[in-house]
């Protein structure tokens, strides 16, 4: 049974803290294993990939078959139904339209001293996309991770995807074809992350790694960060629903289960101002769990990490929401915009009773790669900006070096950096000599 909490009870703070501190991911359990895998790929390259794929995916690859050929991509994608392919294409276009609005502009201006200041945006040269291929395959992740990179102007986009027992997921290949990814490798796990970061004879290294994965993939991304960039350390999925009694409890139950079915460590929380409604949602969850194909996983998630929290009013709900900083926040209330204005910390906010989070996973257009485990307090979801670098641009004229130079010299002197002071001073003195 999920946890029931009452914000007005004397022990609420203690129990709420315990709920939030329940460990849903533990990198320490896999860190040593991941470090050995990364070291093996760094030193042995493709030979290590072949051995590790045999070990973990029960599939024999060779140097010639590590890369998925264009004909294999075509053949797999061709088996996807027209309706699925059209749905992927529609989603891809909506995601592209959304992200094109994120593209920033270069800036340049002159200040009062005559100095030119500004910045320019430059796309990364390459990016690697990790796509899960184990218990579930996610073609939507192909779209969400690759389209912002394409919009940003990344020239080389590489996809790695495990193919357990040699089985290629056709829908994943169809998504790759729609986006225009033609460099695909049939490797997964921490070894794929290591290959993207350090490179092998077959897989050239990239500049940034994006995409979700299991605990081993997440730990590997954390360990190679610095060598390459990463999007974020994605933990188990989570949803917080704030709902009043005017909602259909069946709908809210399904919204909560839509995240619980992702992973046994996923977390689904309901905050409501009606105890009667909260109990109705709980009963609806119990009715629906046995009907789900991933019901066993969803049940474990709900019973271990799920919660229903009762509050006196919806304003109190937003205070708790900001403390939780959820990946997904649904506001199923009469005036969602008013409540949303109070919500500072959330990866994505879904307004109104007619906006289930699952719409954001597939077709809304916004990105579903979002901060988890409270990191929405200080980070954002994946965007075009993740595939761009901002470079400052400065040009100082003779007039402005005379105005700004002496100030810089005094500050350099105060910090004891003599060469800094002399570097500026040489130019100031030359202008004084000329005049």
Tab-separated table of C-alpha atoms in Angstrom:
chain	number	residue	atom	x	y	z
A	1	UNK	CA	0.000	0.000	0.000
A	2	UNK	CA	1.188	3.506	-0.800
A	3	UNK	CA	1.993	5.979	1.951
A	4	UNK	CA	-0.811	8.235	3.216
A	5	UNK	CA	0.252	11.508	4.836
A	6	UNK	CA	-1.739	14.343	6.392
A	7	UNK	CA	0.015	17.707	6.328
A	8	UNK	CA	-1.853	18.708	9.512
A	9	UNK	CA	-0.639	15.772	11.595
A	10	UNK	CA	2.057	16.254	14.241
A	11	UNK	CA	4.445	13.766	12.644
A	12	UNK	CA	4.014	14.988	9.056
A	13	UNK	CA	7.437	16.621	8.704
A	14	UNK	CA	9.182	13.508	9.920
A	15	UNK	CA	7.226	11.212	7.627
A	16	UNK	CA	7.461	13.563	4.622
A	17	UNK	CA	11.233	13.731	5.062
A	18	UNK	CA	11.448	9.943	5.216
A	19	UNK	CA	9.388	9.676	2.023
A	20	UNK	CA	11.668	12.071	0.168
A	21	UNK	CA	14.809	10.372	1.429
A	22	UNK	CA	13.894	6.876	0.328
A	23	UNK	CA	16.721	5.899	-1.979
A	24	UNK	CA	15.493	5.253	-5.524
A	25	UNK	CA	18.933	5.040	-7.127
A	26	UNK	CA	22.311	4.004	-5.796
A	27	UNK	CA	25.316	4.549	-8.012
A	28	UNK	CA	27.680	3.153	-5.387
A	29	UNK	CA	26.386	-0.368	-6.022
A	30	UNK	CA	27.471	-0.225	-9.658
A	31	UNK	CA	30.344	2.286	-9.656
A	32	UNK	CA	33.138	-0.272	-9.396
A	33	UNK	CA	31.697	-2.449	-12.149
A	34	UNK	CA	31.187	0.556	-14.415
A	35	UNK	CA	34.729	1.824	-13.799
A	36	UNK	CA	36.134	-1.553	-14.897
A	37	UNK	CA	33.961	-1.560	-18.038
A	38	UNK	CA	35.076	1.954	-18.959
A	39	UNK	CA	38.737	1.045	-18.403
A	40	UNK	CA	38.353	-2.039	-20.590
A	41	UNK	CA	36.876	-0.064	-23.473
A	42	UNK	CA	39.452	2.699	-23.114
A	43	UNK	CA	42.343	0.236	-23.310
A	44	UNK	CA	40.964	-2.536	-25.556
A	45	UNK	CA	38.505	-0.612	-27.717
A	46	UNK	CA	36.358	-2.647	-30.091
A	47	UNK	CA	37.585	-5.959	-28.686
A	48	UNK	CA	36.123	-4.990	-25.317
A	49	UNK	CA	32.831	-3.980	-26.953
A	50	UNK	CA	32.620	-7.381	-28.632
A	51	UNK	CA	33.325	-9.259	-25.381
A	52	UNK	CA	30.929	-7.164	-23.292
A	53	UNK	CA	28.133	-7.429	-25.858
A	54	UNK	CA	28.509	-11.202	-25.795
A	55	UNK	CA	28.384	-11.142	-21.988
A	56	UNK	CA	25.481	-8.759	-21.418
A	57	UNK	CA	23.388	-8.969	-24.591
A	58	UNK	CA	23.988	-12.655	-25.365
A	59	UNK	CA	24.818	-11.703	-28.911
A	60	UNK	CA	27.924	-12.174	-31.013
A	61	UNK	CA	29.095	-9.116	-32.923
A	62	UNK	CA	32.265	-8.581	-34.923
A	63	UNK	CA	34.209	-5.520	-35.945
A	64	UNK	CA	32.266	-5.619	-39.197
A	65	UNK	CA	28.817	-5.790	-37.557
A	66	UNK	CA	29.173	-3.327	-34.643
A	67	UNK	CA	27.657	-0.678	-36.884
A	68	UNK	CA	24.072	-1.162	-38.021
A	69	UNK	CA	24.141	-0.857	-41.788
A	70	UNK	CA	21.883	1.524	-43.677
A	71	UNK	CA	20.147	-1.437	-45.281
A	72	UNK	CA	19.424	-2.914	-41.837
A	73	UNK	CA	17.936	0.378	-40.717
A	74	UNK	CA	15.812	0.516	-43.859
A	75	UNK	CA	14.639	-3.089	-43.548
A	76	UNK	CA	13.714	-2.750	-39.875
A	77	UNK	CA	11.936	0.576	-40.378
A	78	UNK	CA	9.981	-0.855	-43.314
A	79	UNK	CA	8.284	-3.380	-41.004
A	80	UNK	CA	6.661	-0.617	-38.954
A	81	UNK	CA	3.008	0.013	-39.709
A	82	UNK	CA	2.013	3.123	-41.626
A	83	UNK	CA	-0.036	4.383	-38.682
A	84	UNK	CA	2.931	4.128	-36.303
A	85	UNK	CA	5.288	5.712	-38.823
A	86	UNK	CA	2.867	8.574	-39.403
A	87	UNK	CA	2.460	9.062	-35.657
A	88	UNK	CA	6.231	9.267	-35.246
A	89	UNK	CA	6.464	11.750	-38.111
A	90	UNK	CA	3.733	13.936	-36.602
A	91	UNK	CA	5.424	13.882	-33.211
A	92	UNK	CA	8.794	14.675	-34.819
A	93	UNK	CA	7.379	17.719	-36.581
A	94	UNK	CA	5.752	19.034	-33.406
A	95	UNK	CA	8.966	18.534	-31.438
A	96	UNK	CA	10.920	20.321	-34.183
A	97	UNK	CA	8.483	23.251	-34.248
A	98	UNK	CA	8.692	23.633	-30.473
A	99	UNK	CA	12.477	23.528	-30.330
A	100	UNK	CA	13.031	25.876	-33.261
A	101	UNK	CA	11.577	28.613	-31.071
A	102	UNK	CA	14.402	28.033	-28.587
A	103	UNK	CA	17.207	28.964	-30.985
A	104	UNK	CA	18.950	32.040	-29.519
A	105	UNK	CA	20.394	34.955	-31.470
A	106	UNK	CA	23.941	36.265	-31.475
A	107	UNK	CA	24.293	39.644	-29.789
A	108	UNK	CA	26.684	42.579	-30.303
A	109	UNK	CA	26.691	46.149	-28.976
A	110	UNK	CA	29.039	49.047	-28.194
A	111	UNK	CA	29.185	50.525	-24.712
A	112	UNK	CA	29.946	54.119	-23.690
A	113	UNK	CA	33.696	53.530	-23.715
A	114	UNK	CA	33.616	52.368	-27.329
A	115	UNK	CA	34.240	48.692	-26.517
A	116	UNK	CA	32.331	46.118	-28.539
A	117	UNK	CA	30.797	43.353	-26.459
A	118	UNK	CA	28.594	40.395	-27.249
A	119	UNK	CA	28.377	36.679	-27.724
A	120	UNK	CA	27.870	34.121	-30.437
A	121	UNK	CA	26.292	30.668	-30.422
A	122	UNK	CA	28.036	27.706	-32.054
A	123	UNK	CA	26.654	24.155	-32.335
A	124	UNK	CA	28.583	21.203	-30.998
A	125	UNK	CA	30.400	19.299	-33.717
A	126	UNK	CA	29.045	15.936	-32.550
A	127	UNK	CA	26.727	14.308	-30.058
A	128	UNK	CA	25.991	10.748	-29.027
A	129	UNK	CA	22.491	9.490	-28.292
A	130	UNK	CA	21.962	6.529	-25.984
A	131	UNK	CA	18.705	4.662	-26.596
A	132	UNK	CA	17.599	1.931	-24.163
A	133	UNK	CA	16.894	-1.458	-25.653
A	134	UNK	CA	16.251	-3.788	-22.736
A	135	UNK	CA	12.889	-4.397	-21.045
A	136	UNK	CA	11.361	-1.582	-23.103
A	137	UNK	CA	12.321	0.379	-26.194
A	138	UNK	CA	11.660	4.077	-26.509
A	139	UNK	CA	11.430	5.514	-30.033
A	140	UNK	CA	10.085	8.690	-28.423
A	141	UNK	CA	13.494	9.138	-26.772
A	142	UNK	CA	15.125	9.036	-30.198
A	143	UNK	CA	12.983	11.997	-31.243
A	144	UNK	CA	13.311	13.949	-28.008
A	145	UNK	CA	17.091	13.675	-27.811
A	146	UNK	CA	18.040	14.022	-31.454
A	147	UNK	CA	15.704	16.722	-32.757
A	148	UNK	CA	17.039	19.510	-30.479
A	149	UNK	CA	20.541	18.556	-31.640
A	150	UNK	CA	19.489	18.711	-35.282
A	151	UNK	CA	17.777	22.073	-34.745
A	152	UNK	CA	20.927	23.384	-33.052
A	153	UNK	CA	22.994	22.412	-36.093
A	154	UNK	CA	24.992	19.450	-34.746
A	155	UNK	CA	26.613	17.906	-37.810
A	156	UNK	CA	27.384	14.400	-36.529
A	157	UNK	CA	24.799	12.549	-34.471
A	158	UNK	CA	25.623	9.014	-33.352
A	159	UNK	CA	23.135	6.568	-31.875
A	160	UNK	CA	24.042	3.576	-29.728
A	161	UNK	CA	21.369	1.034	-28.868
A	162	UNK	CA	21.678	-2.455	-27.363
A	163	UNK	CA	20.118	-5.292	-29.316
A	164	UNK	CA	19.653	-8.128	-26.794
A	165	UNK	CA	20.078	-11.495	-28.519
A	166	UNK	CA	20.544	-9.595	-31.774
A	167	UNK	CA	16.992	-8.259	-32.012
A	168	UNK	CA	16.741	-4.783	-33.548
A	169	UNK	CA	13.687	-2.777	-32.504
A	170	UNK	CA	11.969	-1.670	-35.727
A	171	UNK	CA	10.215	1.364	-34.219
A	172	UNK	CA	13.489	2.734	-32.874
A	173	UNK	CA	15.001	2.369	-36.342
A	174	UNK	CA	11.958	4.053	-37.891
A	175	UNK	CA	12.388	6.999	-35.525
A	176	UNK	CA	16.087	7.217	-36.399
A	177	UNK	CA	15.249	7.220	-40.103
A	178	UNK	CA	12.646	9.980	-39.693
A	179	UNK	CA	15.132	12.188	-37.859
A	180	UNK	CA	17.978	11.379	-40.231
A	181	UNK	CA	20.361	9.415	-38.021
A	182	UNK	CA	22.409	7.047	-40.140
A	183	UNK	CA	25.344	6.322	-37.803
A	184	UNK	CA	23.980	3.634	-35.469
A	185	UNK	CA	25.887	1.063	-33.382
A	186	UNK	CA	24.453	-2.073	-31.768
A	187	UNK	CA	26.135	-1.654	-28.391
A	188	UNK	CA	24.632	-0.654	-25.068
A	189	UNK	CA	25.314	-0.310	-21.379
A	190	UNK	CA	28.286	1.386	-19.786
A	191	UNK	CA	30.484	0.075	-22.616
A	192	UNK	CA	28.547	2.141	-25.162
A	193	UNK	CA	28.982	5.276	-23.060
A	194	UNK	CA	32.723	4.588	-22.807
A	195	UNK	CA	32.984	4.087	-26.572
A	196	UNK	CA	31.268	7.420	-27.235
A	197	UNK	CA	33.513	9.207	-24.746
A	198	UNK	CA	36.909	7.708	-25.595
A	199	UNK	CA	36.357	6.365	-29.081
A	200	UNK	CA	37.461	3.085	-30.623
A	201	UNK	CA	38.835	2.176	-34.028
A	202	UNK	CA	35.259	1.904	-35.310
A	203	UNK	CA	33.363	4.456	-33.206
A	204	UNK	CA	34.863	7.935	-33.310
A	205	UNK	CA	34.439	9.885	-30.059
A	206	UNK	CA	31.802	12.586	-29.700
A	207	UNK	CA	31.514	15.830	-27.720
A	208	UNK	CA	28.377	15.243	-25.653
A	209	UNK	CA	26.284	12.250	-24.593
A	210	UNK	CA	22.523	12.460	-24.131
A	211	UNK	CA	19.767	9.960	-23.535
A	212	UNK	CA	18.305	7.828	-20.731
A	213	UNK	CA	19.502	4.478	-19.473
A	214	UNK	CA	19.645	2.147	-16.497
A	215	UNK	CA	21.798	2.586	-13.383
A	216	UNK	CA	24.913	1.374	-15.228
A	217	UNK	CA	24.405	3.872	-18.043
A	218	UNK	CA	23.743	6.713	-15.581
A	219	UNK	CA	26.851	5.842	-13.570
A	220	UNK	CA	28.947	5.651	-16.744
A	221	UNK	CA	27.752	9.084	-17.876
A	222	UNK	CA	28.696	10.484	-14.486
A	223	UNK	CA	32.164	8.920	-14.672
A	224	UNK	CA	33.003	10.175	-18.174
A	225	UNK	CA	31.685	13.693	-17.520
A	226	UNK	CA	34.544	16.119	-18.059
A	227	UNK	CA	35.962	14.027	-20.848
A	228	UNK	CA	32.703	14.741	-22.664
A	229	UNK	CA	29.601	16.708	-21.810
A	230	UNK	CA	26.404	15.005	-20.680
A	231	UNK	CA	22.784	16.129	-20.583
A	232	UNK	CA	21.943	15.155	-16.990
A	233	UNK	CA	22.029	12.191	-14.647
A	234	UNK	CA	18.513	10.909	-15.179
A	235	UNK	CA	17.068	8.995	-12.256
A	236	UNK	CA	13.858	6.983	-12.092
A	237	UNK	CA	10.797	8.756	-13.473
A	238	UNK	CA	8.458	10.672	-11.180
A	239	UNK	CA	5.156	12.528	-11.217
A	240	UNK	CA	3.403	14.805	-8.765
A	241	UNK	CA	-0.297	15.454	-9.303
A	242	UNK	CA	-2.047	18.267	-7.446
A	243	UNK	CA	-5.776	17.652	-7.781
A	244	UNK	CA	-9.010	18.870	-6.203
A	245	UNK	CA	-12.129	16.786	-5.608
A	246	UNK	CA	-13.729	17.823	-8.905
A	247	UNK	CA	-11.506	15.420	-10.861
A	248	UNK	CA	-12.368	11.929	-12.027
A	249	UNK	CA	-10.439	9.643	-9.625
A	250	UNK	CA	-10.016	7.076	-12.395
A	251	UNK	CA	-8.161	9.606	-14.560
A	252	UNK	CA	-5.844	10.649	-11.756
A	253	UNK	CA	-5.129	7.023	-10.870
A	254	UNK	CA	-4.092	6.337	-14.458
A	255	UNK	CA	-1.932	9.492	-14.496
A	256	UNK	CA	-0.060	8.220	-11.444
A	257	UNK	CA	0.292	4.717	-12.880
A	258	UNK	CA	1.617	6.131	-16.168
A	259	UNK	CA	4.848	6.894	-14.337
A	260	UNK	CA	4.803	3.969	-11.912
A	261	UNK	CA	4.851	1.551	-14.864
A	262	UNK	CA	8.182	2.964	-16.058
A	263	UNK	CA	10.324	1.445	-13.346
A	264	UNK	CA	10.112	-0.227	-9.951
A	265	UNK	CA	11.958	2.806	-8.580
A	266	UNK	CA	9.643	5.373	-10.188
A	267	UNK	CA	7.655	7.628	-7.871
A	268	UNK	CA	4.058	8.835	-8.139
A	269	UNK	CA	2.590	11.271	-5.607
A	270	UNK	CA	-0.870	12.816	-5.311
A	271	UNK	CA	-1.494	15.933	-3.235
A	272	UNK	CA	-5.160	16.783	-2.696
A	273	UNK	CA	-7.321	18.871	-0.403
A	274	UNK	CA	-9.966	16.136	-0.218
A	275	UNK	CA	-9.415	12.967	1.815
A	276	UNK	CA	-12.468	11.369	0.229
A	277	UNK	CA	-11.051	12.022	-3.252
A	278	UNK	CA	-7.625	10.699	-2.250
A	279	UNK	CA	-9.163	7.462	-1.008
A	280	UNK	CA	-11.140	7.153	-4.254
A	281	UNK	CA	-7.908	7.508	-6.272
A	282	UNK	CA	-6.255	4.845	-4.121
A	283	UNK	CA	-9.107	2.430	-4.808
A	284	UNK	CA	-8.935	3.211	-8.533
A	285	UNK	CA	-5.230	2.405	-8.541
A	286	UNK	CA	-5.895	-0.939	-6.870
A	287	UNK	CA	-8.524	-1.725	-9.527
A	288	UNK	CA	-6.248	-0.835	-12.435
A	289	UNK	CA	-2.984	-2.439	-11.331
A	290	UNK	CA	-4.016	-6.036	-12.169
A	291	UNK	CA	-5.061	-4.970	-15.679
A	292	UNK	CA	-1.697	-3.490	-16.718
A	293	UNK	CA	0.868	-5.485	-18.690
A	294	UNK	CA	3.548	-3.851	-16.520
A	295	UNK	CA	1.351	-4.066	-13.442
A	296	UNK	CA	3.876	-5.956	-11.329
A	297	UNK	CA	6.462	-3.240	-11.867
A	298	UNK	CA	3.906	-0.487	-11.302
A	299	UNK	CA	2.715	-2.116	-8.080
A	300	UNK	CA	6.232	-2.267	-6.669
A	301	UNK	CA	6.785	1.385	-7.538
A	302	UNK	CA	3.447	2.465	-6.022
A	303	UNK	CA	3.806	0.437	-2.842
A	304	UNK	CA	7.452	1.339	-2.214
A	305	UNK	CA	7.540	4.993	-3.265
A	306	UNK	CA	3.983	6.186	-3.992
A	307	UNK	CA	2.133	8.550	-1.691
A	308	UNK	CA	-1.137	10.419	-1.232
A	309	UNK	CA	-0.802	13.611	0.769
A	310	UNK	CA	-3.734	15.521	2.225
A	311	UNK	CA	-3.486	19.305	2.647
A	312	UNK	CA	-5.855	21.951	3.961
A	313	UNK	CA	-5.685	24.046	0.778
A	314	UNK	CA	-4.047	24.035	-2.628
A	315	UNK	CA	-1.621	26.836	-1.707
A	316	UNK	CA	-0.092	24.429	0.810
A	317	UNK	CA	0.191	21.888	-2.002
A	318	UNK	CA	2.408	24.238	-4.012
A	319	UNK	CA	4.723	24.694	-1.028
A	320	UNK	CA	5.211	20.949	-0.834
A	321	UNK	CA	5.616	20.771	-4.603
A	322	UNK	CA	8.498	23.228	-4.490
A	323	UNK	CA	10.187	21.080	-1.857
A	324	UNK	CA	9.727	17.942	-3.962
A	325	UNK	CA	10.803	19.662	-7.220
A	326	UNK	CA	9.182	16.962	-9.370
A	327	UNK	CA	10.165	15.904	-12.849
A	328	UNK	CA	6.522	16.121	-13.957
A	329	UNK	CA	3.900	18.283	-12.246
A	330	UNK	CA	0.215	17.998	-13.151
A	331	UNK	CA	-2.100	20.739	-11.908
A	332	UNK	CA	-5.591	19.279	-12.179
A	333	UNK	CA	-7.423	22.187	-10.592
A	334	UNK	CA	-9.921	24.880	-11.533
A	335	UNK	CA	-7.332	27.665	-11.964
A	336	UNK	CA	-4.070	25.956	-12.932
A	337	UNK	CA	-2.304	29.130	-14.122
A	338	UNK	CA	-2.759	30.743	-10.719
A	339	UNK	CA	-1.319	27.690	-9.004
A	340	UNK	CA	1.493	27.335	-11.556
A	341	UNK	CA	2.692	30.848	-10.724
A	342	UNK	CA	3.493	29.566	-7.245
A	343	UNK	CA	5.422	26.524	-8.497
A	344	UNK	CA	9.082	27.426	-8.817
A	345	UNK	CA	10.609	23.951	-9.085
A	346	UNK	CA	9.411	21.498	-11.734
A	347	UNK	CA	10.829	19.933	-14.874
A	348	UNK	CA	7.556	20.371	-16.759
A	349	UNK	CA	4.123	21.599	-15.713
A	350	UNK	CA	0.909	20.247	-17.217
A	351	UNK	CA	-2.096	22.533	-16.800
A	352	UNK	CA	-5.759	21.555	-16.517
A	353	UNK	CA	-7.637	18.299	-16.107
A	354	UNK	CA	-7.387	17.534	-19.824
A	355	UNK	CA	-3.569	17.537	-19.929
A	356	UNK	CA	-2.118	14.205	-18.800
A	357	UNK	CA	1.643	14.029	-18.518
A	358	UNK	CA	1.689	11.253	-21.128
A	359	UNK	CA	0.836	13.884	-23.770
A	360	UNK	CA	4.185	15.498	-22.991
A	361	UNK	CA	5.982	12.183	-23.368
A	362	UNK	CA	4.954	11.861	-26.988
A	363	UNK	CA	3.173	14.540	-28.929
A	364	UNK	CA	2.885	17.937	-27.197
A	365	UNK	CA	6.245	19.025	-28.615
A	366	UNK	CA	7.999	19.958	-25.379
A	367	UNK	CA	10.930	17.773	-24.374
A	368	UNK	CA	10.418	14.798	-22.087
A	369	UNK	CA	14.059	14.627	-20.982
A	370	UNK	CA	13.693	16.353	-17.612
A	371	UNK	CA	15.516	16.736	-14.284
A	372	UNK	CA	14.698	14.129	-11.626
A	373	UNK	CA	15.372	13.487	-7.941
A	374	UNK	CA	14.834	17.109	-6.937
A	375	UNK	CA	17.315	18.504	-9.452
A	376	UNK	CA	14.570	20.691	-10.941
A	377	UNK	CA	15.614	23.070	-8.157
A	378	UNK	CA	18.688	23.999	-10.197
A	379	UNK	CA	18.428	22.507	-13.687
A	380	UNK	CA	16.189	22.379	-16.743
A	381	UNK	CA	15.000	19.853	-19.263
A	382	UNK	CA	16.848	19.088	-22.487
A	383	UNK	CA	16.703	21.868	-25.071
A	384	UNK	CA	18.444	23.291	-28.111
A	385	UNK	CA	20.731	25.187	-25.732
A	386	UNK	CA	22.227	21.865	-24.601
A	387	UNK	CA	23.753	21.476	-28.054
A	388	UNK	CA	25.073	25.031	-28.371
A	389	UNK	CA	28.102	26.778	-26.903
A	390	UNK	CA	27.996	30.468	-26.065
A	391	UNK	CA	31.260	32.270	-26.775
A	392	UNK	CA	31.914	35.780	-25.501
A	393	UNK	CA	33.167	38.284	-28.073
A	394	UNK	CA	35.082	41.417	-27.021
A	395	UNK	CA	36.785	44.149	-29.022
A	396	UNK	CA	38.447	47.126	-27.319
A	397	UNK	CA	39.279	50.248	-29.332
A	398	UNK	CA	42.108	52.676	-28.672
A	399	UNK	CA	39.634	54.990	-26.988
A	400	UNK	CA	38.175	52.310	-24.735
A	401	UNK	CA	41.579	50.873	-23.706
A	402	UNK	CA	42.436	54.321	-22.405
A	403	UNK	CA	39.166	54.445	-20.447
A	404	UNK	CA	39.086	50.872	-19.178
A	405	UNK	CA	42.787	50.010	-19.073
A	406	UNK	CA	43.770	51.918	-15.903
A	407	UNK	CA	40.867	50.305	-14.015
A	408	UNK	CA	41.944	46.835	-15.138
A	409	UNK	CA	45.537	47.642	-14.149
A	410	UNK	CA	44.526	48.632	-10.622
A	411	UNK	CA	42.469	45.464	-10.201
A	412	UNK	CA	45.314	43.288	-11.504
A	413	UNK	CA	47.703	45.003	-9.112
A	414	UNK	CA	45.294	44.370	-6.221
A	415	UNK	CA	45.329	40.668	-7.068
A	416	UNK	CA	49.128	40.574	-7.361
A	417	UNK	CA	49.053	39.530	-11.026
A	418	UNK	CA	51.883	41.618	-12.449
A	419	UNK	CA	51.826	40.299	-16.019
A	420	UNK	CA	48.116	41.094	-16.237
A	421	UNK	CA	48.849	44.682	-15.233
A	422	UNK	CA	51.768	44.961	-17.647
A	423	UNK	CA	49.759	43.430	-20.530
A	424	UNK	CA	47.182	46.203	-20.313
A	425	UNK	CA	49.680	48.849	-19.300
A	426	UNK	CA	51.850	48.329	-22.379
A	427	UNK	CA	48.980	49.414	-24.605
A	428	UNK	CA	47.969	52.327	-22.409
A	429	UNK	CA	51.578	53.586	-22.325
A	430	UNK	CA	51.899	53.290	-26.110
A	431	UNK	CA	48.838	55.473	-26.638
A	432	UNK	CA	50.104	57.994	-24.103
A	433	UNK	CA	53.463	58.060	-25.910
A	434	UNK	CA	51.747	58.731	-29.257
A	435	UNK	CA	49.687	61.532	-27.814
